[in-house]
């Protein structure tokens, strides 16, 4: 059996690619010139400021933030709550610097990078659940030792998960380039095709894309299964309790102007996260429609990944540990250094 062709193949690549663009490293494309500051004096007819939320089209990120779409108390405090889809680092930067989004999902390292480059963004909290998965042959054992002599396909050379994977391999007795070969893919569609056709024996992919790719490989007669979970291996190897690669960010000017509303946003995110692992049917259908992932796959993924949300104050130590690792291995991912305390939003009063 072969991978999908024609419209089916295009749909598979489009679905699998959605939400991953934000995982690319933000290097050399950040600046504040030419962007007008946002107008935080705006008000709706009710006098409320309104809340504009940007979310990457990813199952976990959508699930954790989906409650913001229906939370009555938040809407009463904020006025109209509107949503926009974020599809890459450039769009994140542009919307933040132009003030056209107030709260958004973004990779934690991109938040740090933007902050270090003078962009007005703070981390409100972190999203638990997103993590890259190493897919491998279903017939082989799931362990680091099984990778000795293997070729691992990885998207986006120099990205956070590429850096962390190589660091973890070294800590588990494998030297990339000697004990295992890493092949980098500059574009995701090529890697997804390689996995779906069975040409890529091992591949590092984020969820939900890993599940979709594994399904395509199974249909091609080359079944793949999760061999290692990068977040789990990070926690096991470093002793950290979390792998906070994704954050909820807020424009600093908006947070300063509306501290009471920030408390409502934090409350609504906590409430939303409680139902994210098993959302009601209508919420699952909404997530499926926005991410273009089948509802049954959405439900299975959320149950398995058990996504959550924690305020920055609860995840600060874990973020600092990740940033210190990146500052040593790939400082450009952070804009040159571990960010200072100004990156973190003040805890809700």
GROMACS .gro file of C-alpha atoms in nm:
model
  349
    1UNK     CA    1   0.000   0.000   0.000
    2UNK     CA    2   0.133   0.346  -0.090
    3UNK     CA    3   0.097   0.681   0.086
    4UNK     CA    4  -0.190   0.906  -0.022
    5UNK     CA    5  -0.153   1.065  -0.364
    6UNK     CA    6  -0.317   1.360  -0.536
    7UNK     CA    7  -0.569   1.549  -0.318
    8UNK     CA    8  -0.537   1.291  -0.038
    9UNK     CA    9  -0.162   1.339  -0.013
   10UNK     CA   10  -0.195   1.717  -0.021
   11UNK     CA   11  -0.455   1.703   0.258
   12UNK     CA   12  -0.229   1.478   0.471
   13UNK     CA   13   0.064   1.716   0.435
   14UNK     CA   14  -0.153   2.020   0.503
   15UNK     CA   15  -0.303   1.863   0.817
   16UNK     CA   16   0.031   1.740   0.945
   17UNK     CA   17   0.206   2.069   0.882
   18UNK     CA   18  -0.055   2.281   1.061
   19UNK     CA   19   0.080   2.424   1.383
   20UNK     CA   20   0.441   2.320   1.335
   21UNK     CA   21   0.568   2.638   1.173
   22UNK     CA   22   0.586   2.798   1.517
   23UNK     CA   23   0.840   2.535   1.618
   24UNK     CA   24   1.105   2.670   1.382
   25UNK     CA   25   1.393   2.858   1.543
   26UNK     CA   26   1.352   3.234   1.556
   27UNK     CA   27   1.698   3.336   1.442
   28UNK     CA   28   1.792   3.645   1.247
   29UNK     CA   29   1.430   3.744   1.168
   30UNK     CA   30   1.337   3.948   1.471
   31UNK     CA   31   1.331   4.324   1.491
   32UNK     CA   32   1.106   4.605   1.598
   33UNK     CA   33   1.166   4.854   1.319
   34UNK     CA   34   0.865   4.955   1.110
   35UNK     CA   35   0.601   4.821   1.348
   36UNK     CA   36   0.356   5.062   1.505
   37UNK     CA   37   0.278   5.018   1.875
   38UNK     CA   38  -0.063   4.881   1.967
   39UNK     CA   39  -0.341   5.111   2.085
   40UNK     CA   40  -0.430   4.992   2.433
   41UNK     CA   41  -0.673   5.276   2.483
   42UNK     CA   42  -0.927   5.113   2.251
   43UNK     CA   43  -1.263   5.022   2.399
   44UNK     CA   44  -1.573   4.841   2.284
   45UNK     CA   45  -1.921   4.985   2.309
   46UNK     CA   46  -1.944   4.845   2.662
   47UNK     CA   47  -1.625   5.022   2.767
   48UNK     CA   48  -1.439   4.688   2.793
   49UNK     CA   49  -1.108   4.664   2.604
   50UNK     CA   50  -1.180   4.344   2.414
   51UNK     CA   51  -0.938   4.051   2.404
   52UNK     CA   52  -0.763   3.928   2.091
   53UNK     CA   53  -0.620   3.578   2.121
   54UNK     CA   54  -0.372   3.416   1.880
   55UNK     CA   55  -0.346   3.036   1.876
   56UNK     CA   56  -0.129   2.808   1.662
   57UNK     CA   57  -0.336   2.535   1.490
   58UNK     CA   58  -0.219   2.253   1.715
   59UNK     CA   59  -0.449   2.009   1.897
   60UNK     CA   60  -0.295   2.056   2.244
   61UNK     CA   61  -0.267   2.434   2.222
   62UNK     CA   62  -0.620   2.466   2.090
   63UNK     CA   63  -0.759   2.239   2.362
   64UNK     CA   64  -0.594   2.431   2.646
   65UNK     CA   65  -0.719   2.765   2.512
   66UNK     CA   66  -1.059   2.651   2.385
   67UNK     CA   67  -1.230   2.754   2.710
   68UNK     CA   68  -1.143   3.116   2.636
   69UNK     CA   69  -1.394   3.094   2.351
   70UNK     CA   70  -1.686   3.006   2.580
   71UNK     CA   71  -1.601   3.148   2.924
   72UNK     CA   72  -1.888   3.380   3.015
   73UNK     CA   73  -1.712   3.555   3.302
   74UNK     CA   74  -1.413   3.632   3.081
   75UNK     CA   75  -1.635   3.775   2.809
   76UNK     CA   76  -1.818   3.988   3.064
   77UNK     CA   77  -1.489   4.133   3.189
   78UNK     CA   78  -1.311   4.167   2.853
   79UNK     CA   79  -1.586   4.241   2.608
   80UNK     CA   80  -1.558   4.068   2.270
   81UNK     CA   81  -1.303   3.784   2.267
   82UNK     CA   82  -1.174   3.720   1.915
   83UNK     CA   83  -0.932   3.461   1.782
   84UNK     CA   84  -0.675   3.450   1.505
   85UNK     CA   85  -0.458   3.166   1.379
   86UNK     CA   86  -0.082   3.203   1.415
   87UNK     CA   87   0.127   3.012   1.162
   88UNK     CA   88   0.487   3.109   1.223
   89UNK     CA   89   0.749   3.311   1.409
   90UNK     CA   90   0.725   3.605   1.169
   91UNK     CA   91   0.352   3.634   1.226
   92UNK     CA   92   0.400   3.613   1.604
   93UNK     CA   93   0.654   3.895   1.593
   94UNK     CA   94   0.446   4.111   1.362
   95UNK     CA   95   0.127   4.077   1.564
   96UNK     CA   96   0.303   4.146   1.892
   97UNK     CA   97   0.493   4.449   1.772
   98UNK     CA   98   0.190   4.593   1.591
   99UNK     CA   99  -0.034   4.532   1.893
  100UNK     CA  100  -0.285   4.329   1.691
  101UNK     CA  101  -0.293   4.038   1.938
  102UNK     CA  102  -0.312   4.053   2.319
  103UNK     CA  103  -0.272   3.694   2.441
  104UNK     CA  104  -0.115   3.417   2.235
  105UNK     CA  105   0.042   3.073   2.226
  106UNK     CA  106   0.409   3.065   2.128
  107UNK     CA  107   0.722   2.853   2.181
  108UNK     CA  108   0.890   2.946   2.508
  109UNK     CA  109   1.225   3.008   2.339
  110UNK     CA  110   1.060   3.249   2.094
  111UNK     CA  111   0.912   3.440   2.387
  112UNK     CA  112   1.261   3.462   2.536
  113UNK     CA  113   1.414   3.561   2.202
  114UNK     CA  114   1.160   3.836   2.144
  115UNK     CA  115   1.199   3.966   2.499
  116UNK     CA  116   1.577   3.976   2.468
  117UNK     CA  117   1.539   4.174   2.143
  118UNK     CA  118   1.315   4.434   2.301
  119UNK     CA  119   0.971   4.310   2.195
  120UNK     CA  120   0.700   4.374   2.455
  121UNK     CA  121   0.599   4.019   2.549
  122UNK     CA  122   0.571   3.839   2.881
  123UNK     CA  123   0.507   3.477   2.970
  124UNK     CA  124   0.174   3.438   3.146
  125UNK     CA  125   0.206   3.062   3.183
  126UNK     CA  126   0.310   2.737   3.016
  127UNK     CA  127   0.119   2.467   2.833
  128UNK     CA  128   0.196   2.114   2.946
  129UNK     CA  129   0.156   1.836   2.692
  130UNK     CA  130   0.327   1.944   2.369
  131UNK     CA  131   0.635   1.733   2.303
  132UNK     CA  132   0.823   1.581   2.014
  133UNK     CA  133   0.799   1.206   1.969
  134UNK     CA  134   1.062   0.985   1.812
  135UNK     CA  135   0.890   0.741   1.579
  136UNK     CA  136   1.065   0.415   1.498
  137UNK     CA  137   0.994   0.070   1.354
  138UNK     CA  138   0.723  -0.115   1.541
  139UNK     CA  139   0.941  -0.428   1.542
  140UNK     CA  140   1.237  -0.272   1.729
  141UNK     CA  141   1.279  -0.202   2.102
  142UNK     CA  142   1.204   0.141   2.244
  143UNK     CA  143   1.530   0.264   2.394
  144UNK     CA  144   1.828   0.489   2.334
  145UNK     CA  145   2.046   0.183   2.277
  146UNK     CA  146   1.828   0.083   1.983
  147UNK     CA  147   1.942   0.402   1.807
  148UNK     CA  148   2.308   0.298   1.792
  149UNK     CA  149   2.396   0.283   1.423
  150UNK     CA  150   2.058   0.422   1.320
  151UNK     CA  151   1.966   0.726   1.109
  152UNK     CA  152   1.728   0.974   1.271
  153UNK     CA  153   1.541   1.228   1.059
  154UNK     CA  154   1.482   1.564   1.230
  155UNK     CA  155   1.306   1.878   1.103
  156UNK     CA  156   1.458   2.225   1.132
  157UNK     CA  157   1.829   2.205   1.209
  158UNK     CA  158   1.911   2.406   1.518
  159UNK     CA  159   1.554   2.417   1.647
  160UNK     CA  160   1.489   2.359   2.018
  161UNK     CA  161   1.390   1.995   1.984
  162UNK     CA  162   1.684   1.921   1.755
  163UNK     CA  163   1.921   2.071   2.012
  164UNK     CA  164   1.757   1.894   2.306
  165UNK     CA  165   1.748   1.559   2.123
  166UNK     CA  166   2.121   1.575   2.050
  167UNK     CA  167   2.201   1.678   2.409
  168UNK     CA  168   1.991   1.392   2.548
  169UNK     CA  169   2.152   1.144   2.310
  170UNK     CA  170   2.494   1.243   2.445
  171UNK     CA  171   2.378   1.208   2.804
  172UNK     CA  172   2.250   0.860   2.720
  173UNK     CA  173   2.581   0.742   2.575
  174UNK     CA  174   2.536   0.824   2.205
  175UNK     CA  175   2.746   1.074   2.013
  176UNK     CA  176   2.555   1.223   1.718
  177UNK     CA  177   2.761   1.189   1.401
  178UNK     CA  178   2.942   0.883   1.532
  179UNK     CA  179   2.701   0.651   1.713
  180UNK     CA  180   2.397   0.766   1.516
  181UNK     CA  181   2.340   0.974   1.205
  182UNK     CA  182   2.108   1.274   1.206
  183UNK     CA  183   1.955   1.389   0.879
  184UNK     CA  184   1.797   1.733   0.896
  185UNK     CA  185   1.502   1.838   0.683
  186UNK     CA  186   1.463   2.210   0.613
  187UNK     CA  187   1.094   2.166   0.529
  188UNK     CA  188   0.840   1.948   0.703
  189UNK     CA  189   0.649   1.809   0.402
  190UNK     CA  190   0.958   1.621   0.280
  191UNK     CA  191   1.003   1.457   0.621
  192UNK     CA  192   0.635   1.367   0.649
  193UNK     CA  193   0.650   1.205   0.307
  194UNK     CA  194   0.960   1.009   0.411
  195UNK     CA  195   0.785   0.882   0.725
  196UNK     CA  196   0.458   0.807   0.544
  197UNK     CA  197   0.634   0.605   0.275
  198UNK     CA  198   0.850   0.414   0.522
  199UNK     CA  199   1.177   0.566   0.394
  200UNK     CA  200   1.255   0.731   0.727
  201UNK     CA  201   1.331   0.458   0.980
  202UNK     CA  202   1.338   0.700   1.275
  203UNK     CA  203   1.188   1.050   1.278
  204UNK     CA  204   1.147   1.317   1.544
  205UNK     CA  205   0.808   1.487   1.508
  206UNK     CA  206   0.577   1.689   1.731
  207UNK     CA  207   0.230   1.578   1.822
  208UNK     CA  208  -0.021   1.588   1.661
  209UNK     CA  209   0.191   1.548   1.349
  210UNK     CA  210   0.362   1.231   1.477
  211UNK     CA  211   0.029   1.049   1.512
  212UNK     CA  212  -0.081   1.148   1.163
  213UNK     CA  213   0.254   1.042   1.016
  214UNK     CA  214   0.247   0.708   1.198
  215UNK     CA  215  -0.099   0.642   1.054
  216UNK     CA  216   0.026   0.714   0.703
  217UNK     CA  217   0.326   0.482   0.756
  218UNK     CA  218   0.098   0.202   0.875
  219UNK     CA  219  -0.116   0.240   0.564
  220UNK     CA  220   0.203   0.216   0.356
  221UNK     CA  221   0.291  -0.116   0.521
  222UNK     CA  222   0.578   0.029   0.727
  223UNK     CA  223   0.427   0.068   1.075
  224UNK     CA  224   0.589   0.315   1.311
  225UNK     CA  225   0.538   0.361   1.684
  226UNK     CA  226   0.663   0.605   1.948
  227UNK     CA  227   1.013   0.499   2.056
  228UNK     CA  228   1.096   0.790   2.285
  229UNK     CA  229   0.903   1.090   2.414
  230UNK     CA  230   1.134   1.390   2.424
  231UNK     CA  231   0.956   1.552   2.718
  232UNK     CA  232   0.965   1.230   2.918
  233UNK     CA  233   1.333   1.181   2.841
  234UNK     CA  234   1.408   1.541   2.936
  235UNK     CA  235   1.241   1.492   3.273
  236UNK     CA  236   1.409   1.156   3.332
  237UNK     CA  237   1.756   1.273   3.232
  238UNK     CA  238   1.758   1.620   3.390
  239UNK     CA  239   1.540   1.556   3.695
  240UNK     CA  240   1.307   1.841   3.597
  241UNK     CA  241   0.934   1.796   3.653
  242UNK     CA  242   0.831   1.954   3.321
  243UNK     CA  243   0.941   2.026   2.965
  244UNK     CA  244   0.789   2.372   2.911
  245UNK     CA  245   0.851   2.431   2.542
  246UNK     CA  246   0.522   2.616   2.481
  247UNK     CA  247   0.397   2.925   2.659
  248UNK     CA  248   0.098   3.152   2.685
  249UNK     CA  249   0.226   3.502   2.620
  250UNK     CA  250   0.073   3.845   2.673
  251UNK     CA  251   0.172   4.187   2.548
  252UNK     CA  252   0.325   4.371   2.840
  253UNK     CA  253   0.139   4.697   2.772
  254UNK     CA  254  -0.193   4.512   2.769
  255UNK     CA  255  -0.112   4.331   3.095
  256UNK     CA  256  -0.009   4.655   3.264
  257UNK     CA  257  -0.323   4.835   3.154
  258UNK     CA  258  -0.563   4.554   3.246
  259UNK     CA  259  -0.434   4.367   3.556
  260UNK     CA  260  -0.782   4.258   3.667
  261UNK     CA  261  -0.849   4.115   3.323
  262UNK     CA  262  -0.522   3.921   3.338
  263UNK     CA  263  -0.655   3.754   3.651
  264UNK     CA  264  -0.966   3.652   3.457
  265UNK     CA  265  -0.756   3.518   3.169
  266UNK     CA  266  -0.548   3.310   3.410
  267UNK     CA  267  -0.863   3.176   3.578
  268UNK     CA  268  -1.022   3.092   3.243
  269UNK     CA  269  -0.709   2.910   3.125
  270UNK     CA  270  -0.696   2.703   3.442
  271UNK     CA  271  -1.062   2.609   3.397
  272UNK     CA  272  -1.011   2.528   3.030
  273UNK     CA  273  -0.709   2.309   3.104
  274UNK     CA  274  -0.910   2.099   3.351
  275UNK     CA  275  -1.135   1.973   3.071
  276UNK     CA  276  -0.865   1.962   2.799
  277UNK     CA  277  -0.774   1.592   2.847
  278UNK     CA  278  -1.139   1.492   2.793
  279UNK     CA  279  -1.334   1.781   2.641
  280UNK     CA  280  -1.708   1.761   2.576
  281UNK     CA  281  -1.810   1.634   2.234
  282UNK     CA  282  -1.889   1.980   2.099
  283UNK     CA  283  -1.551   2.111   2.216
  284UNK     CA  284  -1.374   1.816   2.051
  285UNK     CA  285  -1.559   1.891   1.728
  286UNK     CA  286  -1.447   2.254   1.747
  287UNK     CA  287  -1.083   2.157   1.800
  288UNK     CA  288  -1.106   1.909   1.513
  289UNK     CA  289  -1.253   2.169   1.281
  290UNK     CA  290  -0.992   2.434   1.363
  291UNK     CA  291  -0.691   2.200   1.340
  292UNK     CA  292  -0.831   1.979   1.061
  293UNK     CA  293  -0.754   1.664   1.260
  294UNK     CA  294  -1.023   1.391   1.277
  295UNK     CA  295  -1.233   1.411   1.597
  296UNK     CA  296  -1.145   1.057   1.703
  297UNK     CA  297  -0.774   1.138   1.670
  298UNK     CA  298  -0.824   1.458   1.868
  299UNK     CA  299  -0.994   1.269   2.151
  300UNK     CA  300  -0.727   0.997   2.159
  301UNK     CA  301  -0.441   1.246   2.157
  302UNK     CA  302  -0.582   1.461   2.435
  303UNK     CA  303  -0.648   1.161   2.656
  304UNK     CA  304  -0.293   1.034   2.601
  305UNK     CA  305  -0.110   1.367   2.629
  306UNK     CA  306  -0.321   1.502   2.917
  307UNK     CA  307  -0.254   1.870   2.841
  308UNK     CA  308  -0.257   2.135   3.111
  309UNK     CA  309  -0.177   2.495   3.196
  310UNK     CA  310   0.030   2.642   3.478
  311UNK     CA  311   0.104   3.008   3.554
  312UNK     CA  312   0.458   3.126   3.499
  313UNK     CA  313   0.519   3.147   3.874
  314UNK     CA  314   0.469   2.771   3.900
  315UNK     CA  315   0.691   2.688   3.602
  316UNK     CA  316   0.968   2.946   3.642
  317UNK     CA  317   1.231   2.698   3.762
  318UNK     CA  318   1.158   2.461   3.473
  319UNK     CA  319   1.174   2.743   3.219
  320UNK     CA  320   1.503   2.865   3.364
  321UNK     CA  321   1.647   2.510   3.340
  322UNK     CA  322   1.546   2.483   2.974
  323UNK     CA  323   1.680   2.830   2.896
  324UNK     CA  324   2.013   2.755   3.066
  325UNK     CA  325   2.049   2.441   2.855
  326UNK     CA  326   1.974   2.633   2.537
  327UNK     CA  327   2.203   2.919   2.634
  328UNK     CA  328   2.489   2.671   2.657
  329UNK     CA  329   2.409   2.471   2.344
  330UNK     CA  330   2.242   2.722   2.109
  331UNK     CA  331   2.226   3.077   2.252
  332UNK     CA  332   2.084   3.219   1.926
  333UNK     CA  333   1.756   3.044   2.006
  334UNK     CA  334   1.718   3.281   2.303
  335UNK     CA  335   1.852   3.594   2.143
  336UNK     CA  336   2.192   3.540   2.302
  337UNK     CA  337   2.124   3.487   2.671
  338UNK     CA  338   1.894   3.354   2.941
  339UNK     CA  339   1.613   3.611   2.973
  340UNK     CA  340   1.580   3.822   3.286
  341UNK     CA  341   1.285   3.831   3.524
  342UNK     CA  342   1.110   4.087   3.306
  343UNK     CA  343   1.001   3.806   3.076
  344UNK     CA  344   0.753   3.677   3.333
  345UNK     CA  345   0.413   3.828   3.395
  346UNK     CA  346   0.336   3.917   3.755
  347UNK     CA  347   0.132   3.650   3.937
  348UNK     CA  348  -0.240   3.728   3.946
  349UNK     CA  349  -0.325   3.915   4.265
   0.00000   0.00000   0.00000
